[in-house]
């Protein structure tokens, strides 16, 4: 009997496999029959939390009118949702944790709820359009890009949500202004660094809509607020096929790593320290122009090295932007030059095989 039980246990599916099967069943039911049917099946399987529509929770306890009618109007503009049952939720959605003297809580709990809403919205949108054409890895990568801080920050700035943020963070206005200038300059998605609070309020707004209404309404609101970016992705795939997702949505640092492995390294420091370095380059790229390094404490420099040899340096007031632009600069320079791309592939192959002498000769 013990041998029989041991054999049976060995043949039984692992817990992870069983969990995956349940998730895939629920995913199928959701896509084919909708949210309510999915909840019903989840109840039957015993994997959901039982609750009634009449149940009260902390997020549903707000009452009273909003202190700012303009906030209600901007939420209606970007989500399509109007006539809040609890307008005070909108004040909460725009209240930064630094505003400790306000009469409403900060947006953090609504942001947490809105994060789930926006993730499911994007997954459903991608699944319905590309699940039969695109690889799962590309869908996961595209989802990550669409719900990233960069994307949500861009949408927040596009709708002007930052104007309604209630905060006491003295550094925030300057960071918002810097980001706004980058967006005005036509910076791409990864070449700007939005302050996290302006990205957070996109999620907190959707959390407020969800708490005030229901799942279907909040999903429609998420689709509308994301629509400017979703249209760009949809048009790009119609013109170029789903393969464009990989090139369009992948982070430049990830693209460079996949192309060259560990050949390139990016070192960052303030510009004054870079200038004092004995290995500093003669020119750095700053705001689209080449200039000499300076004793500037306000700029960060990201220096790209190839097996320890400095190749190019990019400066910006934002550390994240300088790293992203440096990665993008190297990646596109190699990607557009077939001969250079072949040499990098050969060098990478030699290095990964541990042929140090061949690597040195190639450099």
mmCIF file of C-alpha atoms in Angstrom:
data_model
loop_
_atom_site.group_PDB
_atom_site.id
_atom_site.type_symbol
_atom_site.label_atom_id
_atom_site.label_comp_id
_atom_site.label_asym_id
_atom_site.label_seq_id
_atom_site.Cartn_x
_atom_site.Cartn_y
_atom_site.Cartn_z
ATOM 1 C CA UNK A 1 0.000 0.000 0.000
ATOM 2 C CA UNK A 2 2.829 2.384 0.840
ATOM 3 C CA UNK A 3 4.443 1.769 -2.553
ATOM 4 C CA UNK A 4 1.088 2.277 -4.229
ATOM 5 C CA UNK A 5 0.487 5.548 -2.347
ATOM 6 C CA UNK A 6 3.992 6.779 -3.165
ATOM 7 C CA UNK A 7 3.529 6.020 -6.843
ATOM 8 C CA UNK A 8 0.152 7.741 -6.842
ATOM 9 C CA UNK A 9 1.651 10.833 -5.159
ATOM 10 C CA UNK A 10 4.440 10.916 -7.702
ATOM 11 C CA UNK A 11 1.983 10.747 -10.603
ATOM 12 C CA UNK A 12 -0.388 13.363 -9.125
ATOM 13 C CA UNK A 13 -0.190 16.870 -10.610
ATOM 14 C CA UNK A 14 1.775 19.373 -8.592
ATOM 15 C CA UNK A 15 -0.066 22.099 -6.721
ATOM 16 C CA UNK A 16 1.242 24.751 -9.147
ATOM 17 C CA UNK A 17 -0.192 22.819 -12.112
ATOM 18 C CA UNK A 18 -3.572 22.538 -10.411
ATOM 19 C CA UNK A 19 -3.553 26.259 -9.594
ATOM 20 C CA UNK A 20 -2.681 27.079 -13.208
ATOM 21 C CA UNK A 21 -5.571 24.932 -14.441
ATOM 22 C CA UNK A 22 -8.046 26.736 -12.170
ATOM 23 C CA UNK A 23 -6.733 30.121 -13.321
ATOM 24 C CA UNK A 24 -6.978 29.129 -16.978
ATOM 25 C CA UNK A 25 -10.557 27.897 -16.488
ATOM 26 C CA UNK A 26 -11.526 31.182 -14.857
ATOM 27 C CA UNK A 27 -9.774 33.096 -17.639
ATOM 28 C CA UNK A 28 -11.701 31.165 -20.278
ATOM 29 C CA UNK A 29 -15.032 31.716 -18.524
ATOM 30 C CA UNK A 30 -14.278 35.430 -18.125
ATOM 31 C CA UNK A 31 -13.392 35.953 -21.792
ATOM 32 C CA UNK A 32 -16.301 33.895 -23.123
ATOM 33 C CA UNK A 33 -19.103 34.684 -20.664
ATOM 34 C CA UNK A 34 -18.055 37.743 -18.668
ATOM 35 C CA UNK A 35 -17.318 38.787 -15.132
ATOM 36 C CA UNK A 36 -20.501 37.580 -13.411
ATOM 37 C CA UNK A 37 -20.200 34.074 -14.871
ATOM 38 C CA UNK A 38 -16.544 33.980 -13.828
ATOM 39 C CA UNK A 39 -17.446 34.899 -10.252
ATOM 40 C CA UNK A 40 -20.164 32.226 -10.237
ATOM 41 C CA UNK A 41 -17.710 29.542 -11.372
ATOM 42 C CA UNK A 42 -15.178 30.781 -8.825
ATOM 43 C CA UNK A 43 -17.812 30.425 -6.108
ATOM 44 C CA UNK A 44 -18.572 26.873 -7.246
ATOM 45 C CA UNK A 45 -14.864 26.021 -7.163
ATOM 46 C CA UNK A 46 -14.542 27.557 -3.726
ATOM 47 C CA UNK A 47 -11.752 29.961 -4.681
ATOM 48 C CA UNK A 48 -13.539 33.307 -4.181
ATOM 49 C CA UNK A 49 -14.395 35.370 -1.131
ATOM 50 C CA UNK A 50 -18.100 35.448 -0.435
ATOM 51 C CA UNK A 51 -19.660 38.881 -0.107
ATOM 52 C CA UNK A 52 -22.965 40.627 -0.649
ATOM 53 C CA UNK A 53 -23.602 43.868 -2.468
ATOM 54 C CA UNK A 54 -24.950 45.289 0.768
ATOM 55 C CA UNK A 55 -21.711 44.602 2.644
ATOM 56 C CA UNK A 56 -20.019 47.722 3.946
ATOM 57 C CA UNK A 57 -16.276 48.270 3.934
ATOM 58 C CA UNK A 58 -13.918 51.105 4.708
ATOM 59 C CA UNK A 59 -13.753 52.247 1.109
ATOM 60 C CA UNK A 60 -17.531 52.675 0.922
ATOM 61 C CA UNK A 61 -17.961 54.796 4.024
ATOM 62 C CA UNK A 62 -17.330 58.274 2.569
ATOM 63 C CA UNK A 63 -20.252 60.641 2.377
ATOM 64 C CA UNK A 64 -20.742 64.280 1.532
ATOM 65 C CA UNK A 65 -20.070 66.432 -1.482
ATOM 66 C CA UNK A 66 -16.711 66.899 -3.164
ATOM 67 C CA UNK A 67 -14.762 69.980 -2.122
ATOM 68 C CA UNK A 68 -13.785 70.658 -5.736
ATOM 69 C CA UNK A 69 -16.316 70.483 -8.571
ATOM 70 C CA UNK A 70 -13.522 70.758 -11.145
ATOM 71 C CA UNK A 71 -12.183 67.390 -10.003
ATOM 72 C CA UNK A 72 -15.520 65.749 -10.734
ATOM 73 C CA UNK A 73 -15.515 67.323 -14.188
ATOM 74 C CA UNK A 74 -11.995 66.149 -15.067
ATOM 75 C CA UNK A 75 -12.774 62.600 -13.898
ATOM 76 C CA UNK A 76 -15.857 62.638 -16.120
ATOM 77 C CA UNK A 77 -13.773 63.903 -19.034
ATOM 78 C CA UNK A 78 -11.108 61.206 -18.856
ATOM 79 C CA UNK A 79 -13.204 58.222 -17.718
ATOM 80 C CA UNK A 80 -16.731 58.956 -18.940
ATOM 81 C CA UNK A 81 -18.075 58.302 -15.429
ATOM 82 C CA UNK A 82 -20.443 60.910 -14.018
ATOM 83 C CA UNK A 83 -22.740 61.391 -11.035
ATOM 84 C CA UNK A 84 -20.715 59.813 -8.229
ATOM 85 C CA UNK A 85 -22.861 58.379 -5.444
ATOM 86 C CA UNK A 86 -20.044 59.310 -3.044
ATOM 87 C CA UNK A 87 -18.330 62.385 -4.550
ATOM 88 C CA UNK A 88 -15.925 62.512 -1.605
ATOM 89 C CA UNK A 89 -14.116 59.560 -3.194
ATOM 90 C CA UNK A 90 -12.895 61.920 -5.914
ATOM 91 C CA UNK A 91 -11.259 64.166 -3.315
ATOM 92 C CA UNK A 92 -9.590 61.089 -1.869
ATOM 93 C CA UNK A 93 -8.356 60.039 -5.325
ATOM 94 C CA UNK A 94 -6.457 63.341 -5.672
ATOM 95 C CA UNK A 95 -5.044 63.529 -2.142
ATOM 96 C CA UNK A 96 -1.314 62.793 -1.918
ATOM 97 C CA UNK A 97 0.025 61.210 1.305
ATOM 98 C CA UNK A 98 1.936 64.439 2.023
ATOM 99 C CA UNK A 99 -1.375 66.316 2.522
ATOM 100 C CA UNK A 100 -1.652 65.213 6.128
ATOM 101 C CA UNK A 101 -3.871 68.080 7.263
ATOM 102 C CA UNK A 102 -6.797 67.252 4.968
ATOM 103 C CA UNK A 103 -10.132 65.817 6.072
ATOM 104 C CA UNK A 104 -9.966 62.869 3.659
ATOM 105 C CA UNK A 105 -7.495 59.955 3.507
ATOM 106 C CA UNK A 106 -4.763 59.766 0.881
ATOM 107 C CA UNK A 107 -5.257 58.071 -2.483
ATOM 108 C CA UNK A 108 -3.183 55.001 -1.587
ATOM 109 C CA UNK A 109 -6.025 52.522 -1.033
ATOM 110 C CA UNK A 110 -7.862 53.675 -4.170
ATOM 111 C CA UNK A 111 -4.600 53.439 -6.119
ATOM 112 C CA UNK A 112 -4.256 49.822 -4.959
ATOM 113 C CA UNK A 113 -7.758 49.015 -6.233
ATOM 114 C CA UNK A 114 -7.255 50.931 -9.475
ATOM 115 C CA UNK A 115 -4.042 49.036 -10.179
ATOM 116 C CA UNK A 116 -6.035 45.784 -10.364
ATOM 117 C CA UNK A 117 -8.694 47.396 -12.586
ATOM 118 C CA UNK A 118 -6.205 48.776 -15.082
ATOM 119 C CA UNK A 119 -4.190 45.542 -15.255
ATOM 120 C CA UNK A 120 -7.271 43.453 -16.030
ATOM 121 C CA UNK A 121 -8.436 46.031 -18.575
ATOM 122 C CA UNK A 122 -5.116 45.859 -20.452
ATOM 123 C CA UNK A 123 -4.959 42.068 -20.297
ATOM 124 C CA UNK A 124 -8.461 41.723 -21.708
ATOM 125 C CA UNK A 125 -7.734 44.263 -24.455
ATOM 126 C CA UNK A 126 -4.526 42.503 -25.483
ATOM 127 C CA UNK A 127 -6.080 39.048 -25.283
ATOM 128 C CA UNK A 128 -9.006 39.924 -27.523
ATOM 129 C CA UNK A 129 -6.760 41.457 -30.176
ATOM 130 C CA UNK A 130 -3.480 39.579 -30.179
ATOM 131 C CA UNK A 131 -3.642 36.345 -28.167
ATOM 132 C CA UNK A 132 -3.802 34.182 -31.326
ATOM 133 C CA UNK A 133 -0.997 36.050 -33.119
ATOM 134 C CA UNK A 134 1.489 37.307 -30.549
ATOM 135 C CA UNK A 135 3.671 35.193 -28.272
ATOM 136 C CA UNK A 136 2.744 35.196 -24.591
ATOM 137 C CA UNK A 137 6.066 36.845 -23.732
ATOM 138 C CA UNK A 138 5.274 39.737 -26.056
ATOM 139 C CA UNK A 139 1.826 40.150 -24.491
ATOM 140 C CA UNK A 140 3.323 40.207 -20.989
ATOM 141 C CA UNK A 141 5.933 42.752 -22.099
ATOM 142 C CA UNK A 142 3.295 44.950 -23.757
ATOM 143 C CA UNK A 143 1.085 44.820 -20.678
ATOM 144 C CA UNK A 144 4.010 45.896 -18.485
ATOM 145 C CA UNK A 145 4.663 48.858 -20.789
ATOM 146 C CA UNK A 146 1.008 49.922 -20.932
ATOM 147 C CA UNK A 147 0.594 49.952 -17.145
ATOM 148 C CA UNK A 148 4.067 51.378 -16.442
ATOM 149 C CA UNK A 149 4.768 54.569 -14.548
ATOM 150 C CA UNK A 150 5.877 56.142 -17.834
ATOM 151 C CA UNK A 151 2.617 55.414 -19.651
ATOM 152 C CA UNK A 152 0.342 56.427 -16.787
ATOM 153 C CA UNK A 153 2.377 59.587 -16.212
ATOM 154 C CA UNK A 154 2.000 60.536 -19.870
ATOM 155 C CA UNK A 155 -1.765 59.996 -19.724
ATOM 156 C CA UNK A 156 -2.040 61.971 -16.502
ATOM 157 C CA UNK A 157 -0.187 64.894 -18.061
ATOM 158 C CA UNK A 158 -2.250 64.633 -21.251
ATOM 159 C CA UNK A 159 -5.491 65.034 -19.293
ATOM 160 C CA UNK A 160 -3.990 67.656 -16.971
ATOM 161 C CA UNK A 161 -4.679 65.634 -13.829
ATOM 162 C CA UNK A 162 -1.595 67.043 -12.078
ATOM 163 C CA UNK A 163 -3.393 70.389 -11.736
ATOM 164 C CA UNK A 164 -5.865 68.897 -9.267
ATOM 165 C CA UNK A 165 -3.421 66.987 -7.045
ATOM 166 C CA UNK A 166 -3.657 67.981 -3.371
ATOM 167 C CA UNK A 167 -0.167 67.702 -1.868
ATOM 168 C CA UNK A 168 2.389 69.351 0.432
ATOM 169 C CA UNK A 169 5.497 68.032 -1.328
ATOM 170 C CA UNK A 170 7.640 71.087 -2.121
ATOM 171 C CA UNK A 171 9.796 69.174 -4.608
ATOM 172 C CA UNK A 172 6.874 67.996 -6.712
ATOM 173 C CA UNK A 173 6.087 71.163 -8.776
ATOM 174 C CA UNK A 174 9.652 71.321 -10.123
ATOM 175 C CA UNK A 175 9.637 67.609 -10.981
ATOM 176 C CA UNK A 176 6.287 67.970 -12.755
ATOM 177 C CA UNK A 177 7.560 70.980 -14.691
ATOM 178 C CA UNK A 178 10.695 69.092 -15.758
ATOM 179 C CA UNK A 179 8.600 66.154 -16.928
ATOM 180 C CA UNK A 180 6.210 68.474 -18.769
ATOM 181 C CA UNK A 181 9.114 70.019 -20.678
ATOM 182 C CA UNK A 182 10.383 66.579 -21.656
ATOM 183 C CA UNK A 183 6.946 65.631 -22.974
ATOM 184 C CA UNK A 184 6.712 68.909 -24.891
ATOM 185 C CA UNK A 185 10.090 68.194 -26.477
ATOM 186 C CA UNK A 186 8.578 65.061 -28.005
ATOM 187 C CA UNK A 187 10.462 62.594 -25.831
ATOM 188 C CA UNK A 188 9.488 58.983 -26.390
ATOM 189 C CA UNK A 189 7.886 56.824 -23.715
ATOM 190 C CA UNK A 190 11.168 55.722 -22.118
ATOM 191 C CA UNK A 191 12.942 59.080 -22.483
ATOM 192 C CA UNK A 192 10.925 60.813 -19.769
ATOM 193 C CA UNK A 193 10.701 60.256 -16.040
ATOM 194 C CA UNK A 194 7.277 61.202 -14.653
ATOM 195 C CA UNK A 195 6.954 61.854 -10.924
ATOM 196 C CA UNK A 196 5.190 58.829 -9.464
ATOM 197 C CA UNK A 197 2.300 60.806 -7.858
ATOM 198 C CA UNK A 198 0.949 61.925 -11.235
ATOM 199 C CA UNK A 199 0.954 58.276 -12.382
ATOM 200 C CA UNK A 200 -0.650 57.147 -9.130
ATOM 201 C CA UNK A 201 -3.707 59.361 -9.567
ATOM 202 C CA UNK A 202 -4.655 57.599 -12.810
ATOM 203 C CA UNK A 203 -4.993 54.398 -10.792
ATOM 204 C CA UNK A 204 -6.658 56.091 -7.825
ATOM 205 C CA UNK A 205 -9.292 57.656 -10.105
ATOM 206 C CA UNK A 206 -10.131 54.221 -11.489
ATOM 207 C CA UNK A 207 -10.216 52.876 -7.946
ATOM 208 C CA UNK A 208 -12.723 55.580 -7.020
ATOM 209 C CA UNK A 209 -14.917 54.731 -10.019
ATOM 210 C CA UNK A 210 -14.810 51.036 -9.135
ATOM 211 C CA UNK A 211 -15.687 51.578 -5.463
ATOM 212 C CA UNK A 212 -18.523 53.930 -6.399
ATOM 213 C CA UNK A 213 -20.015 51.679 -9.102
ATOM 214 C CA UNK A 214 -19.164 48.141 -10.216
ATOM 215 C CA UNK A 215 -16.672 46.113 -12.205
ATOM 216 C CA UNK A 216 -18.168 46.694 -15.656
ATOM 217 C CA UNK A 217 -18.293 50.471 -15.193
ATOM 218 C CA UNK A 218 -14.720 50.684 -13.897
ATOM 219 C CA UNK A 219 -13.473 48.529 -16.784
ATOM 220 C CA UNK A 220 -15.129 50.885 -19.272
ATOM 221 C CA UNK A 221 -13.568 53.843 -17.455
ATOM 222 C CA UNK A 222 -10.115 52.238 -17.647
ATOM 223 C CA UNK A 223 -10.531 51.579 -21.365
ATOM 224 C CA UNK A 224 -11.454 55.223 -21.961
ATOM 225 C CA UNK A 225 -8.615 56.698 -19.921
ATOM 226 C CA UNK A 226 -6.129 54.423 -21.713
ATOM 227 C CA UNK A 227 -7.630 55.015 -25.156
ATOM 228 C CA UNK A 228 -4.987 57.515 -26.444
ATOM 229 C CA UNK A 229 -2.237 54.932 -25.942
ATOM 230 C CA UNK A 230 -4.320 51.919 -26.977
ATOM 231 C CA UNK A 231 -5.127 53.621 -30.284
ATOM 232 C CA UNK A 232 -1.428 54.107 -31.007
ATOM 233 C CA UNK A 233 -0.707 50.431 -30.350
ATOM 234 C CA UNK A 234 -3.724 49.313 -32.382
ATOM 235 C CA UNK A 235 -2.794 51.459 -35.390
ATOM 236 C CA UNK A 236 0.845 50.367 -35.257
ATOM 237 C CA UNK A 237 -0.055 46.671 -35.282
ATOM 238 C CA UNK A 238 -2.540 47.163 -38.132
ATOM 239 C CA UNK A 239 0.162 48.795 -40.249
ATOM 240 C CA UNK A 240 3.138 46.631 -39.265
ATOM 241 C CA UNK A 241 1.738 43.415 -37.768
ATOM 242 C CA UNK A 242 1.965 42.197 -34.175
ATOM 243 C CA UNK A 243 5.714 41.830 -34.475
ATOM 244 C CA UNK A 244 5.963 45.572 -33.930
ATOM 245 C CA UNK A 245 4.940 45.054 -30.288
ATOM 246 C CA UNK A 246 8.374 43.709 -29.427
ATOM 247 C CA UNK A 247 10.213 46.674 -30.938
ATOM 248 C CA UNK A 248 7.672 49.286 -29.931
ATOM 249 C CA UNK A 249 7.013 48.391 -26.300
ATOM 250 C CA UNK A 250 10.261 46.873 -25.095
ATOM 251 C CA UNK A 251 12.363 48.961 -22.722
ATOM 252 C CA UNK A 252 15.634 50.107 -24.375
ATOM 253 C CA UNK A 253 17.749 48.638 -21.572
ATOM 254 C CA UNK A 254 16.072 45.272 -22.114
ATOM 255 C CA UNK A 255 16.564 45.526 -25.896
ATOM 256 C CA UNK A 256 20.261 46.270 -25.476
ATOM 257 C CA UNK A 257 20.716 43.420 -23.027
ATOM 258 C CA UNK A 258 19.028 40.927 -25.353
ATOM 259 C CA UNK A 259 21.152 42.087 -28.274
ATOM 260 C CA UNK A 260 24.538 42.244 -26.573
ATOM 261 C CA UNK A 261 24.248 40.252 -23.358
ATOM 262 C CA UNK A 262 26.715 41.520 -20.770
ATOM 263 C CA UNK A 263 29.051 43.255 -23.232
ATOM 264 C CA UNK A 264 27.810 46.726 -22.308
ATOM 265 C CA UNK A 265 27.670 48.269 -18.891
ATOM 266 C CA UNK A 266 26.131 51.606 -17.877
ATOM 267 C CA UNK A 267 27.795 53.551 -15.072
ATOM 268 C CA UNK A 268 26.114 56.630 -13.640
ATOM 269 C CA UNK A 269 27.314 59.558 -11.568
ATOM 270 C CA UNK A 270 26.843 63.314 -11.258
ATOM 271 C CA UNK A 271 28.429 65.244 -14.123
ATOM 272 C CA UNK A 272 31.079 66.928 -11.974
ATOM 273 C CA UNK A 273 32.416 63.563 -10.902
ATOM 274 C CA UNK A 274 32.340 62.302 -14.470
ATOM 275 C CA UNK A 275 34.280 65.370 -15.624
ATOM 276 C CA UNK A 276 36.958 64.809 -12.995
ATOM 277 C CA UNK A 277 37.382 61.188 -14.037
ATOM 278 C CA UNK A 278 40.576 60.378 -15.876
ATOM 279 C CA UNK A 279 38.562 58.254 -18.312
ATOM 280 C CA UNK A 280 35.982 60.906 -19.140
ATOM 281 C CA UNK A 281 34.979 61.268 -22.779
ATOM 282 C CA UNK A 282 35.539 64.545 -24.612
ATOM 283 C CA UNK A 283 31.855 65.001 -25.441
ATOM 284 C CA UNK A 284 28.556 64.073 -23.831
ATOM 285 C CA UNK A 285 25.039 64.127 -25.275
ATOM 286 C CA UNK A 286 22.643 66.442 -23.425
ATOM 287 C CA UNK A 287 19.126 67.348 -24.586
ATOM 288 C CA UNK A 288 19.907 66.239 -28.134
ATOM 289 C CA UNK A 289 23.155 68.231 -28.430
ATOM 290 C CA UNK A 290 26.814 67.286 -27.967
ATOM 291 C CA UNK A 291 28.833 69.388 -25.539
ATOM 292 C CA UNK A 292 31.919 69.216 -23.341
ATOM 293 C CA UNK A 293 31.515 67.809 -19.811
ATOM 294 C CA UNK A 294 31.176 70.487 -17.110
ATOM 295 C CA UNK A 295 31.397 70.749 -13.336
ATOM 296 C CA UNK A 296 27.618 70.509 -13.053
ATOM 297 C CA UNK A 297 26.064 69.048 -9.910
ATOM 298 C CA UNK A 298 22.514 69.127 -11.308
ATOM 299 C CA UNK A 299 23.084 66.673 -14.174
ATOM 300 C CA UNK A 300 23.555 62.924 -14.083
ATOM 301 C CA UNK A 301 25.771 61.225 -16.637
ATOM 302 C CA UNK A 302 25.297 57.646 -17.842
ATOM 303 C CA UNK A 303 28.462 56.336 -19.459
ATOM 304 C CA UNK A 304 28.170 53.225 -21.625
ATOM 305 C CA UNK A 305 31.236 50.989 -21.646
ATOM 306 C CA UNK A 306 32.035 48.035 -23.888
ATOM 307 C CA UNK A 307 34.065 45.521 -21.881
ATOM 308 C CA UNK A 308 35.313 48.388 -19.731
ATOM 309 C CA UNK A 309 36.054 50.810 -22.603
ATOM 310 C CA UNK A 310 33.958 54.047 -22.566
ATOM 311 C CA UNK A 311 31.854 54.383 -25.714
ATOM 312 C CA UNK A 312 29.359 57.187 -25.174
ATOM 313 C CA UNK A 313 27.950 59.313 -22.360
ATOM 314 C CA UNK A 314 24.503 60.872 -22.010
ATOM 315 C CA UNK A 315 23.579 63.582 -19.511
ATOM 316 C CA UNK A 316 20.242 64.625 -18.073
ATOM 317 C CA UNK A 317 18.823 66.124 -14.911
ATOM 318 C CA UNK A 318 17.018 62.813 -14.383
ATOM 319 C CA UNK A 319 19.129 59.745 -13.662
ATOM 320 C CA UNK A 320 16.519 57.423 -15.166
ATOM 321 C CA UNK A 321 16.282 59.440 -18.387
ATOM 322 C CA UNK A 322 20.056 59.522 -18.858
ATOM 323 C CA UNK A 323 20.269 55.718 -18.499
ATOM 324 C CA UNK A 324 17.329 55.076 -20.815
ATOM 325 C CA UNK A 325 18.612 57.440 -23.496
ATOM 326 C CA UNK A 326 22.113 55.977 -23.318
ATOM 327 C CA UNK A 327 20.701 52.464 -23.761
ATOM 328 C CA UNK A 328 18.486 53.556 -26.654
ATOM 329 C CA UNK A 329 21.347 55.411 -28.363
ATOM 330 C CA UNK A 330 23.640 52.358 -28.368
ATOM 331 C CA UNK A 331 20.878 49.910 -29.285
ATOM 332 C CA UNK A 332 19.650 51.880 -32.317
ATOM 333 C CA UNK A 333 23.196 52.635 -33.502
ATOM 334 C CA UNK A 334 23.952 48.910 -33.594
ATOM 335 C CA UNK A 335 20.548 47.807 -34.831
ATOM 336 C CA UNK A 336 20.700 50.115 -37.875
ATOM 337 C CA UNK A 337 24.195 49.007 -38.868
ATOM 338 C CA UNK A 338 24.248 45.371 -40.103
ATOM 339 C CA UNK A 339 28.054 45.199 -40.042
ATOM 340 C CA UNK A 340 28.210 46.531 -36.490
ATOM 341 C CA UNK A 341 25.456 44.147 -35.433
ATOM 342 C CA UNK A 342 27.372 41.177 -36.838
ATOM 343 C CA UNK A 343 30.561 42.243 -35.049
ATOM 344 C CA UNK A 344 28.699 42.606 -31.748
ATOM 345 C CA UNK A 345 27.142 39.160 -32.171
ATOM 346 C CA UNK A 346 30.568 37.658 -32.866
ATOM 347 C CA UNK A 347 32.102 39.449 -29.908
ATOM 348 C CA UNK A 348 29.306 38.303 -27.629
ATOM 349 C CA UNK A 349 29.739 34.718 -28.791
ATOM 350 C CA UNK A 350 33.463 34.858 -28.075
ATOM 351 C CA UNK A 351 32.998 36.395 -24.644
ATOM 352 C CA UNK A 352 30.293 33.945 -23.621
ATOM 353 C CA UNK A 353 32.538 31.072 -24.664
ATOM 354 C CA UNK A 354 35.241 32.553 -22.493
ATOM 355 C CA UNK A 355 37.728 33.305 -25.290
ATOM 356 C CA UNK A 356 39.321 36.353 -23.726
ATOM 357 C CA UNK A 357 42.031 36.839 -26.310
ATOM 358 C CA UNK A 358 39.555 36.830 -29.198
ATOM 359 C CA UNK A 359 37.402 39.310 -27.316
ATOM 360 C CA UNK A 360 40.302 41.691 -26.813
ATOM 361 C CA UNK A 361 41.240 41.500 -30.488
ATOM 362 C CA UNK A 362 37.653 42.226 -31.497
ATOM 363 C CA UNK A 363 37.526 45.308 -29.282
#
